[in-house]
Coordinates of C-alpha atoms and ligand atoms in Angstrom, one line a residue:
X1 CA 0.0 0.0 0.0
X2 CA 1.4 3.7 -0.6
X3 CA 2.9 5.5 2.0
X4 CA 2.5 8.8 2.6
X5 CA 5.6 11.4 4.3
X6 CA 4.2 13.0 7.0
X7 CA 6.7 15.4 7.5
X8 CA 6.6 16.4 3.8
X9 CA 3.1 16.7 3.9
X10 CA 3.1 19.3 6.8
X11 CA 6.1 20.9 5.4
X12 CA 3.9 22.2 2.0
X13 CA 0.8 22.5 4.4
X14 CA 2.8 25.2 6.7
X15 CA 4.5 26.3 3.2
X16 CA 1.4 27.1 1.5
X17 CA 0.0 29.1 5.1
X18 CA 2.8 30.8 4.8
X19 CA 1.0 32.6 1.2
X20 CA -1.0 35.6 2.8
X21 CA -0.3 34.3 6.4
X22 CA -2.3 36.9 9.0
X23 CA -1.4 35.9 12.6
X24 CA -2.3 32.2 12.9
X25 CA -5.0 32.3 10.1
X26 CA -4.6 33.3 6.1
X27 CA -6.2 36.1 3.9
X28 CA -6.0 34.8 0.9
X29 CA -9.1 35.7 -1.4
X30 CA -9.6 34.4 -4.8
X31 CA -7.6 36.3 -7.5
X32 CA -5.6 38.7 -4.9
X33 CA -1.9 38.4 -5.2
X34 CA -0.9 36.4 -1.9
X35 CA -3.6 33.5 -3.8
X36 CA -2.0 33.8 -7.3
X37 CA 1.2 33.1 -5.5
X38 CA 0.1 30.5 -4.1
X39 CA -1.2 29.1 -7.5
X40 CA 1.9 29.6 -9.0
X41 CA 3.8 28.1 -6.5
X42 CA 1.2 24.7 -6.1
X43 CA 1.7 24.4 -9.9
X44 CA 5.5 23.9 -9.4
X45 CA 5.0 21.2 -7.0
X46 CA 3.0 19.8 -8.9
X47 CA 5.4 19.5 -12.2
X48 CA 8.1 18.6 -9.3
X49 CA 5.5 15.6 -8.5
X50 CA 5.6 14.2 -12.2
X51 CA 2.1 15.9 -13.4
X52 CA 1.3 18.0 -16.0
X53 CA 0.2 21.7 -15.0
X54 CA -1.6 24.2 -15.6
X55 CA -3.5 27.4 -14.4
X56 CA -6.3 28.2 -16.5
X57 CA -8.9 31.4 -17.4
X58 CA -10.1 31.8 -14.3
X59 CA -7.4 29.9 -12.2
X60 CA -7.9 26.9 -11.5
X61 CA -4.7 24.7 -11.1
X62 CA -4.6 21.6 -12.8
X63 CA -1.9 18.9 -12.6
X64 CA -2.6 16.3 -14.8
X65 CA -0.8 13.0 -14.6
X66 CA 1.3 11.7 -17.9
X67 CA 0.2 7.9 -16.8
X68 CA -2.5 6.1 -19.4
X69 CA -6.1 4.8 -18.1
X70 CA -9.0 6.0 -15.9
X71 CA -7.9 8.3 -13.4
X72 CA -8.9 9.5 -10.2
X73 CA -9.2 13.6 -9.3
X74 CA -8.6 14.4 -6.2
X75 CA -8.4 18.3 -5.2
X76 CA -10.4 21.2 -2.9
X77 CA -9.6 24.5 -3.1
X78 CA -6.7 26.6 -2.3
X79 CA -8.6 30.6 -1.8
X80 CA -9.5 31.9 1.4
X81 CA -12.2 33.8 3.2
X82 CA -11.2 37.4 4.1
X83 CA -10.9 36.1 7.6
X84 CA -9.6 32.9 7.0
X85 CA -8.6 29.2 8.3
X86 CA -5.5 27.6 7.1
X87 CA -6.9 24.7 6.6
X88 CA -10.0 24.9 4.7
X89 CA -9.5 24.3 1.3
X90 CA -5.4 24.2 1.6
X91 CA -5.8 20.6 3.2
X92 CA -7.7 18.9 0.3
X93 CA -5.2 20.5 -1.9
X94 CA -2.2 19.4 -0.3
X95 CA -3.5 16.0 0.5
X96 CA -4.0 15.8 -3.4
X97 CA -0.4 16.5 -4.1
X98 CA 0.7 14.2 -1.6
X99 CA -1.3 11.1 -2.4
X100 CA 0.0 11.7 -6.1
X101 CA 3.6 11.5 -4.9
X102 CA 2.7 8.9 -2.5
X103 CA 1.6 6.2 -5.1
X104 CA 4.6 7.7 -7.0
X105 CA 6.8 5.9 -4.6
X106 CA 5.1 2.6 -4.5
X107 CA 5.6 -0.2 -6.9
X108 CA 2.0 -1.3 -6.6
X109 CA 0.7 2.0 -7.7
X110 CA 3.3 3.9 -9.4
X111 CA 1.3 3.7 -12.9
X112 CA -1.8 5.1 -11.5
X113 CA -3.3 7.8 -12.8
X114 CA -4.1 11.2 -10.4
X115 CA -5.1 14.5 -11.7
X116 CA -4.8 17.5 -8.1
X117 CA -6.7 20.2 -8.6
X118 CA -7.2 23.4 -6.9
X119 CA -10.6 25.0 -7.8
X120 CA -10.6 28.6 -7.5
X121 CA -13.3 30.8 -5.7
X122 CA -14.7 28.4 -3.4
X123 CA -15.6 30.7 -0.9
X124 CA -17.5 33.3 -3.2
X125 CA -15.7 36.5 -3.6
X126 CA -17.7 36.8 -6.6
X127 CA -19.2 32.6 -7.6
X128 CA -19.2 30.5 -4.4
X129 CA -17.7 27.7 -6.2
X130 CA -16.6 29.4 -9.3
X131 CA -14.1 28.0 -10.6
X132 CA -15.8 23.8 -10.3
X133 CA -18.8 25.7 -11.7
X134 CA -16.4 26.5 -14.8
X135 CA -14.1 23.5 -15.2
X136 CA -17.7 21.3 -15.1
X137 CA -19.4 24.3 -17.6
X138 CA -22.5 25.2 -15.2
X139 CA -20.4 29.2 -14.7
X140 CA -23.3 31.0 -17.0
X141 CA -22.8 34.1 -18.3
X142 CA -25.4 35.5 -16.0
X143 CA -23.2 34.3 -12.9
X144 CA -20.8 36.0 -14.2
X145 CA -21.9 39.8 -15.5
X146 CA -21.3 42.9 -13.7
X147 CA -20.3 40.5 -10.5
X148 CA -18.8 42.4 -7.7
X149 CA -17.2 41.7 -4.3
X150 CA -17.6 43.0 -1.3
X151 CA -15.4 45.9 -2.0
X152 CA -17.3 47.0 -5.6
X153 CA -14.6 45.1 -7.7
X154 CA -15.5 43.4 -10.8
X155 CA -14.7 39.4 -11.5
X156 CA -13.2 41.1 -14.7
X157 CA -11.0 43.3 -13.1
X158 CA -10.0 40.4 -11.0
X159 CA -9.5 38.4 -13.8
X160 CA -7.5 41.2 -15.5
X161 CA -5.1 42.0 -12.6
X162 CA -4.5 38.4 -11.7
X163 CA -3.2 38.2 -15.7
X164 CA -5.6 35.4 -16.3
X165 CA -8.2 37.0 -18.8
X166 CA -6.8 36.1 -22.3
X167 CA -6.0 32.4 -20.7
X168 CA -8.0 28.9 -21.7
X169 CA -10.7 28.0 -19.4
X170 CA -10.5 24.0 -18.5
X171 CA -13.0 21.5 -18.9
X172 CA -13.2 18.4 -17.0
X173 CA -12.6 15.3 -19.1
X174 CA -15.8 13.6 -18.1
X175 CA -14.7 10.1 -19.6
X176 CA -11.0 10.4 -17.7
X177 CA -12.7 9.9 -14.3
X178 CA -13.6 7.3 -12.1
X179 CA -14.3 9.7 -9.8
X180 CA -13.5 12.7 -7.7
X181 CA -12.1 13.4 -4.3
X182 CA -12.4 16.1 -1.5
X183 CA -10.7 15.6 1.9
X184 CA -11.4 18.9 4.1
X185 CA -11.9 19.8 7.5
X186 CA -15.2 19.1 9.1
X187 CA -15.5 23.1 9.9
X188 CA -17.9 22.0 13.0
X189 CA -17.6 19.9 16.3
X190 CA -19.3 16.4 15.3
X191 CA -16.1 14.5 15.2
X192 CA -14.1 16.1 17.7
X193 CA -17.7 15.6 19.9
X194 CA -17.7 11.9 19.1
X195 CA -14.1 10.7 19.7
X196 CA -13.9 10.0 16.3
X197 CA -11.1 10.6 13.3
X198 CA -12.6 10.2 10.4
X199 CA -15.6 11.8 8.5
X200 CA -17.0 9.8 5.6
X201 CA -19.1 12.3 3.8
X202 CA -23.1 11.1 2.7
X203 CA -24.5 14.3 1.2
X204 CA -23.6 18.1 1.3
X205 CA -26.0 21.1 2.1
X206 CA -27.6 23.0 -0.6
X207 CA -27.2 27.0 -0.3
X208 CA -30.0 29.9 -1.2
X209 CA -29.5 33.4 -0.9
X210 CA -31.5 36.4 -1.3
X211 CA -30.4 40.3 -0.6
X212 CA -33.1 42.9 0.5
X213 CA -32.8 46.1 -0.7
X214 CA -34.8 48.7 1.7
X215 CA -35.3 52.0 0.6
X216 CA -37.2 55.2 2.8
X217 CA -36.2 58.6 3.3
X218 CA -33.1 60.1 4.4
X219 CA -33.9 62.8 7.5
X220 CA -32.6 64.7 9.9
X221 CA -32.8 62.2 13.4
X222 CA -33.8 65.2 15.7
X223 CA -36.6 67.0 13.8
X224 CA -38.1 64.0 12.1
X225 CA -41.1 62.6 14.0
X226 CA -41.2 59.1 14.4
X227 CA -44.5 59.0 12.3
X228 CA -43.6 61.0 9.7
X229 CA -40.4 58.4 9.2
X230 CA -39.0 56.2 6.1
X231 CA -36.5 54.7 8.4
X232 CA -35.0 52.1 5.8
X233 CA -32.8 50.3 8.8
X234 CA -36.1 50.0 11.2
X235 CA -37.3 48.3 8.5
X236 CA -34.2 46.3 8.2
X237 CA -34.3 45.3 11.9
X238 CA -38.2 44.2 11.2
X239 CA -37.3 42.2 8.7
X240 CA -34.6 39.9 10.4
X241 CA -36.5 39.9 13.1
X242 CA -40.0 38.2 11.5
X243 CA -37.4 35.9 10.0
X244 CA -35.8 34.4 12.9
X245 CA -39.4 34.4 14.3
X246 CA -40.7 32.6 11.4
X247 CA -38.2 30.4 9.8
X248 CA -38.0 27.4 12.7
X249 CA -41.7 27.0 11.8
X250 CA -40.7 25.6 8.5
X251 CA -37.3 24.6 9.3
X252 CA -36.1 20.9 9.4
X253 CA -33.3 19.4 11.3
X254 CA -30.2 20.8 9.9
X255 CA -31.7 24.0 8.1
X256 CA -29.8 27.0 9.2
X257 CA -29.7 30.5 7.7
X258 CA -27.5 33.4 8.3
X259 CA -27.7 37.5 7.9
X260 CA -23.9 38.0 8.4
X261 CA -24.0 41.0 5.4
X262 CA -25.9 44.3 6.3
X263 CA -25.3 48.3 5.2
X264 CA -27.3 51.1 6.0
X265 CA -26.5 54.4 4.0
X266 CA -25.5 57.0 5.1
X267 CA -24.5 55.1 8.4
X268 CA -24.4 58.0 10.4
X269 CA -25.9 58.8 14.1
X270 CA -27.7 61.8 13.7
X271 CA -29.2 60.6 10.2
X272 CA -32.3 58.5 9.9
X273 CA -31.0 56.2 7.1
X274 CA -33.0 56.6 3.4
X275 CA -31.3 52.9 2.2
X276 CA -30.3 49.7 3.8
X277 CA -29.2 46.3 2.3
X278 CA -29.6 42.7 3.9
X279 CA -28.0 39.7 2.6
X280 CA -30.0 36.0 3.8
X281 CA -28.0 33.1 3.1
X282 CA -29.6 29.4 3.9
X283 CA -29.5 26.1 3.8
X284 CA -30.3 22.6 4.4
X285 CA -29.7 19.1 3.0
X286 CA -33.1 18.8 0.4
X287 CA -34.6 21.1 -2.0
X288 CA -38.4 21.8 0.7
X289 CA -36.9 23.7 3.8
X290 CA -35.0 25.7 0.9
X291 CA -38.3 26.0 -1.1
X292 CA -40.5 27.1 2.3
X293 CA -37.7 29.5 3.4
X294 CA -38.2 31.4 0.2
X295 CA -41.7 31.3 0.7
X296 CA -41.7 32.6 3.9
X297 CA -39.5 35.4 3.0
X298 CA -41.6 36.7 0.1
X299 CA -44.5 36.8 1.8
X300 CA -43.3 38.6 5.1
X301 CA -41.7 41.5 2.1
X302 CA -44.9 41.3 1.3
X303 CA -47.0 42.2 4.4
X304 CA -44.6 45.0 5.1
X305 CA -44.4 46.7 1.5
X306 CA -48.2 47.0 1.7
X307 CA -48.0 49.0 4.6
X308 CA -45.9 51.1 2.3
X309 CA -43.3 53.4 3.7
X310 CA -40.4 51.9 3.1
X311 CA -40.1 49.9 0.1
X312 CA -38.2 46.5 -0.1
X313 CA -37.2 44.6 -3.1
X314 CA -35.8 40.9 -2.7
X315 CA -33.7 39.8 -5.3
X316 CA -32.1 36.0 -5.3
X317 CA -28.6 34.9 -5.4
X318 CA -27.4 34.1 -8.9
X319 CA -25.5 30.9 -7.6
X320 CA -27.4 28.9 -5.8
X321 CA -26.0 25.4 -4.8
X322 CA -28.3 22.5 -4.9
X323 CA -27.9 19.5 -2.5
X324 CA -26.0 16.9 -3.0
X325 CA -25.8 13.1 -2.1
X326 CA -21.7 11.7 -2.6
X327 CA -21.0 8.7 -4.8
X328 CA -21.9 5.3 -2.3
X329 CA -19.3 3.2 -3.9
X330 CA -16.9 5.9 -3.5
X331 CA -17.8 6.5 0.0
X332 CA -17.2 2.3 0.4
X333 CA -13.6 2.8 -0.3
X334 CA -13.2 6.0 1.9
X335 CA -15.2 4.2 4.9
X336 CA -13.1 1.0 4.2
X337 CA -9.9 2.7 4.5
X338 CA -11.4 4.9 7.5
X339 CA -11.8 1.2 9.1
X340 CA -7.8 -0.1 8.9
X341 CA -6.3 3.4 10.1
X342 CA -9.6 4.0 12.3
X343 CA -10.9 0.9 13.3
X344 CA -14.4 2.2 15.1
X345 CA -13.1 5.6 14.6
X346 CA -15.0 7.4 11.6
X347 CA -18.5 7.7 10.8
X348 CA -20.8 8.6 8.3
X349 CA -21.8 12.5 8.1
X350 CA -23.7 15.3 6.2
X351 CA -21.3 18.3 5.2
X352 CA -23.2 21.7 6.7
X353 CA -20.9 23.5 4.7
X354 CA -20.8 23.9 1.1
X355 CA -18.0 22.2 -1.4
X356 CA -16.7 22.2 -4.6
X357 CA -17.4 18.1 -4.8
X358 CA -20.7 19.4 -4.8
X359 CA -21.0 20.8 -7.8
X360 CA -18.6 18.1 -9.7
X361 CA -20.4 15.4 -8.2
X362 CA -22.7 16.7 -11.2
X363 CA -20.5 15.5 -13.6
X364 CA -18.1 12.9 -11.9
X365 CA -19.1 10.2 -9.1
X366 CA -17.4 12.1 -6.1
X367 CA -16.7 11.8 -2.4
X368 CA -15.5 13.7 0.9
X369 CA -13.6 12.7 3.6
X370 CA -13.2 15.3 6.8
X371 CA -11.0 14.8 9.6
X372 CA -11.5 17.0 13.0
X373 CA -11.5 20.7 13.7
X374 CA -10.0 21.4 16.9
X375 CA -13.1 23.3 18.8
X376 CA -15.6 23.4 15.6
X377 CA -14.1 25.9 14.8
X378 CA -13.6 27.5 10.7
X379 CA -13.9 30.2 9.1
X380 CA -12.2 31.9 11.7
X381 CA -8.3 32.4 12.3
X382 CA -8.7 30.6 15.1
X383 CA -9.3 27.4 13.0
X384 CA -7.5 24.6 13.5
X385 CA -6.6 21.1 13.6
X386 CA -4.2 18.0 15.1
X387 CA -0.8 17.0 13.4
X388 CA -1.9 13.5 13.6
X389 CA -5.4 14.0 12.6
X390 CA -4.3 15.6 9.7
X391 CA -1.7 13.1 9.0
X392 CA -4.2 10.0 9.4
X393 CA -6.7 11.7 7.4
X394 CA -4.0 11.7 4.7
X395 CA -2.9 8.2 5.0
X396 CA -6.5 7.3 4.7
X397 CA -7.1 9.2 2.0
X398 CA -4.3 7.3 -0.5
X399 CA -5.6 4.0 0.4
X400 CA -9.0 4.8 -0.9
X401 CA -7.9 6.3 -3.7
X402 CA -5.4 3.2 -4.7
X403 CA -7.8 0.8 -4.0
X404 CA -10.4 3.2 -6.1
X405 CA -8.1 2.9 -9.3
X406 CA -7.0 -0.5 -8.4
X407 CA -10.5 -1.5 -8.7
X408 CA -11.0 0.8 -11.8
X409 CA -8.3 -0.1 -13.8
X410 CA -10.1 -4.0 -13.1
Ligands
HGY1 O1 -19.6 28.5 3.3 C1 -19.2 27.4 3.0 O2 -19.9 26.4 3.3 C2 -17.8 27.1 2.4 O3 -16.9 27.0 3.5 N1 -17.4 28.2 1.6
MN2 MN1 -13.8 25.0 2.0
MN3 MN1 -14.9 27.9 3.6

């Protein structure tokens, strides 16, 4: 069986942390410098590991392997959130490029095929999941127009400045793949709650999202009387408050829905505010919570634009992200492997959070594997996990994907 090198492993783990480090956690966003480094640096580790690769239109990093036959992907994603973890995304890359050397090494499995990938985007600068979207061609052109981050910027300015406009956009080579694999962290405290080591991924959330623009009158806050206001952020507060009254009515078990983007204009004390925004984010493992969220929402916009006033308008994410159930055989091979490093030790979970195997499961059979986060914690510097989790989640990780090609190539 192939072994991996822990100590090489960590080495390009703490390497690539290095790219945009901030304290103990990363800012790295899709497309800024410190993540085109590290795209440029994962792309000559991977031609030092034998592939062949490439960083494409909207940059993705591709190493593909020279060897003939079905082969195995195996990838995450390698941009940040503004406040980000080190390992979210970075440890499903790394792992990639480890397993390929890995099976390198090993006489058994040295003619195996493995394509690592780094998807770009995953965390939705501009596309959650932009650059799988784009490599498996569901990135429309709507997705894509007059997109801006949180900062105004266009995707094609990004594009642009990161020197990737005029280059080839990848697609996946449907027919090349036996499958697709995602190791990542869990990003919550199920296995670190449980004792256990190993998560073998069943299905991953689906994700909605709609933004509420509120608009009133702009007035002085002393000589305005509270009937005679517009006040587009009381309206705001309203709102979020009827939908956190509201939502568990329709919610099922692990429905959740967050309001973690607001502005109100002009944001000043003495000024009752003529404009507000609110962004509503939510999801849940099937298509009906999703479908009763949104109906909640319209009709509580609704109720309050007929009392006039303030007007809102709702207007729904362009990238939504349906739910998703991972590949069973696939997960057989994960959960088999789980069982000789983990014996008792792993267990079969949902993914709360959203992932690029996701959307590729779309077009290749695909799987995820999590391994512990050291207090739930992600999305956060703070985020974190053991050396040895991350080491057996590795060593796991290369014995289901040998014995997934093994069983291919049969
Ligand atoms: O938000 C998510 O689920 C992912 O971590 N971007
Ligand atoms: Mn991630
Ligand atoms: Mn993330």
């Amino acid at each position: 069986m192939p072994r991996i090198d822990p100590a090489r492993l960590l080495a390009d783990l703490r390497t690539l942390r290095g790219i945009g480090a901030h304290g103990r956690g990363v800012v790295r966003p899709a497309f800024s410098a410190a993540d085109m480094e590290a795209r440029r640096w994962l792309a000559r580790r991977y031609q030092e590991a034998g592939l062949e690769a490439s960083i494409d239109g909207v940059g993705n990093v591709l190493g593909r392997s020279r060897h003939p036959g079905r082969a195995l992907l195996i990838g995450s994603h390698s941009d940040t959130q503004p406040t980000g973890g080190w390992l979210d995304g970075a440890l499903g890359v790394i792992y990639a490029l480890e397993v390929v050397r890995a099976l390198a090494a090993d006489a058994s499995t040295r003619e195996l095929a493995v394509d690592a990938v780094s998807f770009q985007d995953e965390e939705s600068r501009f596309v959650g999941c932009l650059g799988s979207r784009s490599i498996t061609g569901v990135l429309t052109a709507e997705m894509q127009e007059e997109v801006t981050d949180r900062d105004g910027v266009t995707l094609a300015d990004a594009l642009r400045q990161a020197g990737l406009a005029d280059a080839p956009r990848l697609r996946i080579e449907r027919e090349r793949y036996a499958g697709f694999l995602e190791a990542h962290i869990e990003q919550g405290p199920q296995l670190e709650d449980s004792g256990r080591k190993i998560g073998v991924v069943n299905g991953i959330v689906g994700l909605r999202g709609i933004r509420f623009v509120f608009r009133g009158q702009q007035n002085h806050a002393g000589t305005t009387m509270m009937a005679r206001r517009r006040d587009a952020a009381t309206s705001l507060y309203e709102l979020a408050y009827r939908i956190n009254r509201e939502f568990p009515k329709v919610a099922a078990g692990h429905s959740v829905w967050t309001m973690g983007r607001a502005r109100i204009e002009p944001n000043a004390t003495s000024i009752v505010p003529g404009y507000a925004e609110l962004d509503l984010q939510f999801r849940d493992a099937s298509e009906a919570p999703l479908d009763a969220f949104e109906a909640v929402a319209a009709r509580l916009v609704a109720e309050m634009n007929a009392r006039g006033g303030v007007s809102i308008e709702a207007t729904r994410a362009r990238a939504p992200i349906p739910p998703t159930r991972m590949d069973e055989g696939l997960q057989e091979h994960i959960a088999e492997a789980a069982e000789r490093h983990a014996p008792g030790k792993w267990q079969r979970m949902p993914s709360g959070a959203f992932h690029d195997a996701g959307i590729v499961s779309a077009c290749v059979p695909s799987a995820m594997l999590f391994i512990p986060s050291i207090g739930g914690i992600s999305h956060d510097f703070a985020e974190d996990s053991r050396d040895e989790d991350i080491v057996l989640g590795c060593r796991v990780l290369a014995d289901a994907a040998a014995s997934i090609l093994a069983c291919g190539r049969a």
